[in-house]
GROMACS .gro file of C-alpha atoms in nm:
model
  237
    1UNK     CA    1   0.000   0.000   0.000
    2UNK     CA    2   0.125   0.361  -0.066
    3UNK     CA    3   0.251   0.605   0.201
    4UNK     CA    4   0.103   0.927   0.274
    5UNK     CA    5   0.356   1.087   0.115
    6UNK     CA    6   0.378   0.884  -0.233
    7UNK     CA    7  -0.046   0.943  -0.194
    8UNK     CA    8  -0.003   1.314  -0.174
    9UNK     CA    9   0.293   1.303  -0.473
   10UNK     CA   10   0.004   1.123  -0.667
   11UNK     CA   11  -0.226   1.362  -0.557
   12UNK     CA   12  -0.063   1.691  -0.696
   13UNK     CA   13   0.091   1.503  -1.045
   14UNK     CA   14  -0.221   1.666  -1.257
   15UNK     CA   15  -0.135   2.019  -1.100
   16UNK     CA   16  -0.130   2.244  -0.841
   17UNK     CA   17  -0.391   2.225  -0.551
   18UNK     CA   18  -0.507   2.442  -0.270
   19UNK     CA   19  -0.558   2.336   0.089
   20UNK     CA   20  -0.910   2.305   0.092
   21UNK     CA   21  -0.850   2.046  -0.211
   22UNK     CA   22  -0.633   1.847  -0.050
   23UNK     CA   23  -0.848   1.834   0.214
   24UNK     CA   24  -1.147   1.710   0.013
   25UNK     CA   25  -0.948   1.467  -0.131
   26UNK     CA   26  -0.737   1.295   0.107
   27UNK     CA   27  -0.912   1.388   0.433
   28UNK     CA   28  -1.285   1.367   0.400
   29UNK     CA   29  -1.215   1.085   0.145
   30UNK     CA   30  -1.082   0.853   0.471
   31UNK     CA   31  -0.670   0.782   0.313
   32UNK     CA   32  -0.547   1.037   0.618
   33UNK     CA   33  -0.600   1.250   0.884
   34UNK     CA   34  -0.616   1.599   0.861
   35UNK     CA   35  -0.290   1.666   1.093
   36UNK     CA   36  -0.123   1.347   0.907
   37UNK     CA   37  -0.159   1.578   0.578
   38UNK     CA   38  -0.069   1.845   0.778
   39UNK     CA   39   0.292   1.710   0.868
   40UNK     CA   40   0.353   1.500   0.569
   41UNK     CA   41   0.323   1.858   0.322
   42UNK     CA   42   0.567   1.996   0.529
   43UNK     CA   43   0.805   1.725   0.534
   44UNK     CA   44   0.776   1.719   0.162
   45UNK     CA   45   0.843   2.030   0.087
   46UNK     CA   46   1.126   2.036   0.380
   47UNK     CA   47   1.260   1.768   0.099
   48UNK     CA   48   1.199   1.933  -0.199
   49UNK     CA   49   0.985   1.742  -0.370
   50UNK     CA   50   0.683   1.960  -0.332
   51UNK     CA   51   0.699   2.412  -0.307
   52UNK     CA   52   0.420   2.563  -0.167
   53UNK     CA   53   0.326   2.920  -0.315
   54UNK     CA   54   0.030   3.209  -0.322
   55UNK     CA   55  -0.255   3.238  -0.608
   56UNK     CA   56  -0.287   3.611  -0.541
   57UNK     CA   57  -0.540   3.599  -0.846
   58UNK     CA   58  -0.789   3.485  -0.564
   59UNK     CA   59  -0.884   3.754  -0.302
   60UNK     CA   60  -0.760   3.671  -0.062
   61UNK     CA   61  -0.451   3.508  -0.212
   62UNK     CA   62  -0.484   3.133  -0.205
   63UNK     CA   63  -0.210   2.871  -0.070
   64UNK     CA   64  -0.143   2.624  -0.333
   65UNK     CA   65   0.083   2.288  -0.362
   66UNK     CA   66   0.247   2.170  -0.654
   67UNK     CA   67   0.536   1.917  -0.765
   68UNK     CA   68   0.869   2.085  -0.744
   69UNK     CA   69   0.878   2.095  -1.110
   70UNK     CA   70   0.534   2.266  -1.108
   71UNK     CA   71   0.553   2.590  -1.318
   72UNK     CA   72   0.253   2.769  -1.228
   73UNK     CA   73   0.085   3.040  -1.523
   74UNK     CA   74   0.225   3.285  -1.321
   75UNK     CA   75   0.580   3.167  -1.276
   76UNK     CA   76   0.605   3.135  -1.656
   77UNK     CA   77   0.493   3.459  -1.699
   78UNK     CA   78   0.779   3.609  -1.486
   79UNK     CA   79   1.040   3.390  -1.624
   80UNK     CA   80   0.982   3.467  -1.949
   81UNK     CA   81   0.952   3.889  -1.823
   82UNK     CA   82   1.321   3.827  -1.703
   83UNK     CA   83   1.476   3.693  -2.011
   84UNK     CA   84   1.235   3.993  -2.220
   85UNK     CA   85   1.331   4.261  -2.007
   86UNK     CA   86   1.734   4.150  -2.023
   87UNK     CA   87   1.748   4.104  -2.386
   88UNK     CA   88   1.600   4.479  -2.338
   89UNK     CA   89   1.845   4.588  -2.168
   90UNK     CA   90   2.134   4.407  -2.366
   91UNK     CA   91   2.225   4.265  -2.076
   92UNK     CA   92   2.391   4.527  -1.900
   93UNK     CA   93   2.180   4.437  -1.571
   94UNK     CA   94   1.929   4.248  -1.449
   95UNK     CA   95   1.532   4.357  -1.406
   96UNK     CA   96   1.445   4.512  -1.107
   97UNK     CA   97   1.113   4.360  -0.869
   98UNK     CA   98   0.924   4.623  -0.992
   99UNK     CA   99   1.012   4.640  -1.399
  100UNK     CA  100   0.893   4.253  -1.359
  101UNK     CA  101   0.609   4.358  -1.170
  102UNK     CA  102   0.513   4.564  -1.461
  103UNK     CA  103   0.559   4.340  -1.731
  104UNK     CA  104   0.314   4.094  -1.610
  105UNK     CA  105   0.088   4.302  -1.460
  106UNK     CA  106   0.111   4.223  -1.187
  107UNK     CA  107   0.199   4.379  -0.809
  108UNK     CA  108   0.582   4.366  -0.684
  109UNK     CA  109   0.455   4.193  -0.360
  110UNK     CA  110   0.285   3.903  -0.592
  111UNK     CA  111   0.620   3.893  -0.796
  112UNK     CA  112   0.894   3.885  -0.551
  113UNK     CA  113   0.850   3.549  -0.357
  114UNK     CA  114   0.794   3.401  -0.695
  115UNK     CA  115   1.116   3.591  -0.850
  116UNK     CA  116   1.312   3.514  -0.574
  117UNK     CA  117   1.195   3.138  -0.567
  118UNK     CA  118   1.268   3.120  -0.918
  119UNK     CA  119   1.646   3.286  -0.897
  120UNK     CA  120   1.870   2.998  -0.879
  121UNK     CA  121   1.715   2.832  -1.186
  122UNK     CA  122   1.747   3.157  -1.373
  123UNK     CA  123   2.074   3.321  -1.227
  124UNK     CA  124   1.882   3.687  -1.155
  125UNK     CA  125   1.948   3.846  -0.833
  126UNK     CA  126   1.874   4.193  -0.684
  127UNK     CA  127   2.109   4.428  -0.745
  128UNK     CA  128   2.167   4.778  -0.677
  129UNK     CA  129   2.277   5.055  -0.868
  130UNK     CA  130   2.624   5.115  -0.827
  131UNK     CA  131   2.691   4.726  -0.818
  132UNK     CA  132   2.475   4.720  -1.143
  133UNK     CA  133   2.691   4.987  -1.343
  134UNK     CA  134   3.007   4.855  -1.171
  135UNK     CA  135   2.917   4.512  -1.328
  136UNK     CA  136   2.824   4.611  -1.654
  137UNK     CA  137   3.084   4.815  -1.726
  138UNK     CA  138   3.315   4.522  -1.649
  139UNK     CA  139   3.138   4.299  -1.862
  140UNK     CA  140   3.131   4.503  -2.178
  141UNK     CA  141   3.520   4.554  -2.131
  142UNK     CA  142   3.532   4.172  -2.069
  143UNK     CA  143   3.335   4.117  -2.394
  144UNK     CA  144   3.572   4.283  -2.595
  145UNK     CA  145   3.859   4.129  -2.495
  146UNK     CA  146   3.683   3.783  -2.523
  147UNK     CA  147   3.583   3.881  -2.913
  148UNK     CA  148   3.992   3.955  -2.932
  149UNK     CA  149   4.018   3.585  -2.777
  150UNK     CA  150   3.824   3.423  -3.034
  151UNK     CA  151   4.003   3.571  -3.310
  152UNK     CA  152   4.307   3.353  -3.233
  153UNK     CA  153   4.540   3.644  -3.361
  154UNK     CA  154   4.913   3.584  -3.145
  155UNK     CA  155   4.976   3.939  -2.948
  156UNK     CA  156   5.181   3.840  -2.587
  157UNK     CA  157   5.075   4.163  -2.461
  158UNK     CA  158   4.716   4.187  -2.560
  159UNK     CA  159   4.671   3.823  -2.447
  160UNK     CA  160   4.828   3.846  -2.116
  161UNK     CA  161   4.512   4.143  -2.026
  162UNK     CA  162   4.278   3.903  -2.154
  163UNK     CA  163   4.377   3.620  -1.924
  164UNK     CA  164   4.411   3.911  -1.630
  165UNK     CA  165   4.062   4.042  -1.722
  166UNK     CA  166   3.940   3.699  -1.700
  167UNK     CA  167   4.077   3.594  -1.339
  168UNK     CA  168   3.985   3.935  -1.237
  169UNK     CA  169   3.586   3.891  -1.348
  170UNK     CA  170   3.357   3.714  -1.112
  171UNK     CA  171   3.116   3.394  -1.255
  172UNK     CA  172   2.897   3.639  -1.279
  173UNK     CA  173   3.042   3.898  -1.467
  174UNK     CA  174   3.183   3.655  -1.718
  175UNK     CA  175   2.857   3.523  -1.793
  176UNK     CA  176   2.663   3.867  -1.865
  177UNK     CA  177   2.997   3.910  -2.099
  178UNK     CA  178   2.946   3.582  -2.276
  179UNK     CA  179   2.576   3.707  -2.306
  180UNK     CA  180   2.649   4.079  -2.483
  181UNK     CA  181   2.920   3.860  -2.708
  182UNK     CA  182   2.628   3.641  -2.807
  183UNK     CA  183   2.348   3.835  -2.860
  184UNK     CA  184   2.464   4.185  -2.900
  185UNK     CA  185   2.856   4.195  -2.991
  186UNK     CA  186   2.860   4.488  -3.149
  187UNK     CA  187   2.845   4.706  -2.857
  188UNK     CA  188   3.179   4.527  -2.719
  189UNK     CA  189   3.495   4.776  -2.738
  190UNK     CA  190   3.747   4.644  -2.960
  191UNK     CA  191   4.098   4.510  -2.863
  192UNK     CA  192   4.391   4.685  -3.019
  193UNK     CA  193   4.766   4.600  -3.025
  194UNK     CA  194   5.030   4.883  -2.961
  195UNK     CA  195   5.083   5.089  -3.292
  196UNK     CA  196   5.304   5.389  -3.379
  197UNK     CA  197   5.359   5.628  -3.704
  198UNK     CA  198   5.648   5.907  -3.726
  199UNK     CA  199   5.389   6.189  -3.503
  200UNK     CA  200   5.204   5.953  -3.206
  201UNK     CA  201   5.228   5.619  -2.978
  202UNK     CA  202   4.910   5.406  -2.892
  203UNK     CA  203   4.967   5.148  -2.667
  204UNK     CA  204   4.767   4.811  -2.641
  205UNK     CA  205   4.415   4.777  -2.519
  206UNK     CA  206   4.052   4.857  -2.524
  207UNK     CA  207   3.932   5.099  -2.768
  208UNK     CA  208   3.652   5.361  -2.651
  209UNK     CA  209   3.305   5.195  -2.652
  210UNK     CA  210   3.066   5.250  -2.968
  211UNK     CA  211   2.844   5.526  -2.966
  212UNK     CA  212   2.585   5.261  -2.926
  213UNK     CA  213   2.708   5.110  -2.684
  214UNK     CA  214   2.739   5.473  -2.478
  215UNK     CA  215   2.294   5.549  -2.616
  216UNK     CA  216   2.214   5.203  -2.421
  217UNK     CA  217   2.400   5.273  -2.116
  218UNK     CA  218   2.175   5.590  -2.142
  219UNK     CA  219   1.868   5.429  -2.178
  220UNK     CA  220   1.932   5.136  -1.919
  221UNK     CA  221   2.114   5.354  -1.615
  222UNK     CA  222   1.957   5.696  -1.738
  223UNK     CA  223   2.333   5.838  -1.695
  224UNK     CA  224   2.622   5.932  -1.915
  225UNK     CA  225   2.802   5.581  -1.964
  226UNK     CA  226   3.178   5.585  -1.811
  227UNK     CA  227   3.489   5.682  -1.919
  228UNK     CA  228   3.634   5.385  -2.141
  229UNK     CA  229   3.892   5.246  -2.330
  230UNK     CA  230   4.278   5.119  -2.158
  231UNK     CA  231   4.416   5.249  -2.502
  232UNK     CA  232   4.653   5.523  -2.378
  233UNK     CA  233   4.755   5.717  -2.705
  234UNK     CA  234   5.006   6.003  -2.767
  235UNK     CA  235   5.139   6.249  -2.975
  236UNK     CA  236   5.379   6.446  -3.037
  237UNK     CA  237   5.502   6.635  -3.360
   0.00000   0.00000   0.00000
């Protein structure tokens, strides 16, 4: 005969169900007490095999249980608002509570637990402004040396700042880099070796960013983009 627990399992494999159901099913129908459900949902979910989560389309918001791999309407809806509103903002930072909020139409305080809940599937985290600029700056840099990279071109000096660019980004910042190189390399800065002529001296490094590059920081941080570029140059006559 089945445990309560492989019952309950059963129980939620068609979809997500509230209390009350659960109730009507399991409790009044005679397979287990009320208080056996009770501690056998919460050991479940203590395990991970069930999440427990808030219909805030019912007034007042409804607690529901679902399978662990149970995406609810509403968590699809913010999942796919993340990737939307990153591929918005070239990724340069990730969508703030609220700007998800938005998208679905729905209120921050319905969105959060479920953002938060869905965050280590989908790498976003809250982050705030000065860490956000910090970061993208970083990873457009990173994404134009990593365009030099896969060029393959032989330059000792312009290699050895890739490789110290690389060991200097976090996991994170090397990912939203790999993203921009992906889906939007044009705004990465381009990698230059040293050059010379008979009048000036520019030594190796990161070219200023693209004038696009500069509008997007604009329209994503509402702020004039950072000084960039390592390419010192010189002149003289």
């Amino acid at each position: 005969m089945p445990d309560n627990e492989q019952i309950i399992l059963a129980t939620l494999k068609d979809g997500e169900k509230r209390w009350k159901d659960l109730e009507r099913l399991l409790v009044k129908s005679g397979k287990m007490s009320k208080s056996t459900l009770s501690q056998n949902l919460l050991k479940l979910e203590r395990d991970g095999k069930i999440k427990r989560f808030a219909d805030y389309s019912k007034k007042p918001p409804a607690v529901q249980y679902a399978l662990s791999s149970f995406e609810s309407h509403l968590e699809r809806k913010v999942r796919e608002a993340v990737e939307e509103l990153r591929c918005t903002f070239k990724f340069f930072r990730e969508p703030t509570v609220k700007e998800v909020a938005f998208k679905v139409g729905e209120t921050p305080e319905a969105v959060r637990p479920i953002l938060y809940g869905l965050a280590p599937k989908i790498g976003w985290r809250e982050q705030d402004k000065e860490e956000a600029e910090k970061e993208a700056e970083e990873a457009i840099n990173l994404a134009g040396w990593l365009i030099w990279l896969q060029k393959g071109e032989q330059n000792a000096e312009l290699n050895k700042m890739v490789e110290e660019a690389k060991q200097a980004a976090s996991n994170g910042i090397v990912e939203r880099a790999r993203k921009i190189l992906e889906y939007c390399p044009e705004l990465a800065p381009e990698a230059k070796p040293a050059s010379h002529g008979p009048h000036f001296f520019a030594s190796a490094g990161l070219e200023p960013w693209p004038e696009e590059t500069e509008r997007v920081w604009m329209r994503v941080f509402l702020k004039e983009p950072p000084s960039s570029g390592t390419q010192q140059h010189a002149a003289w006559t």
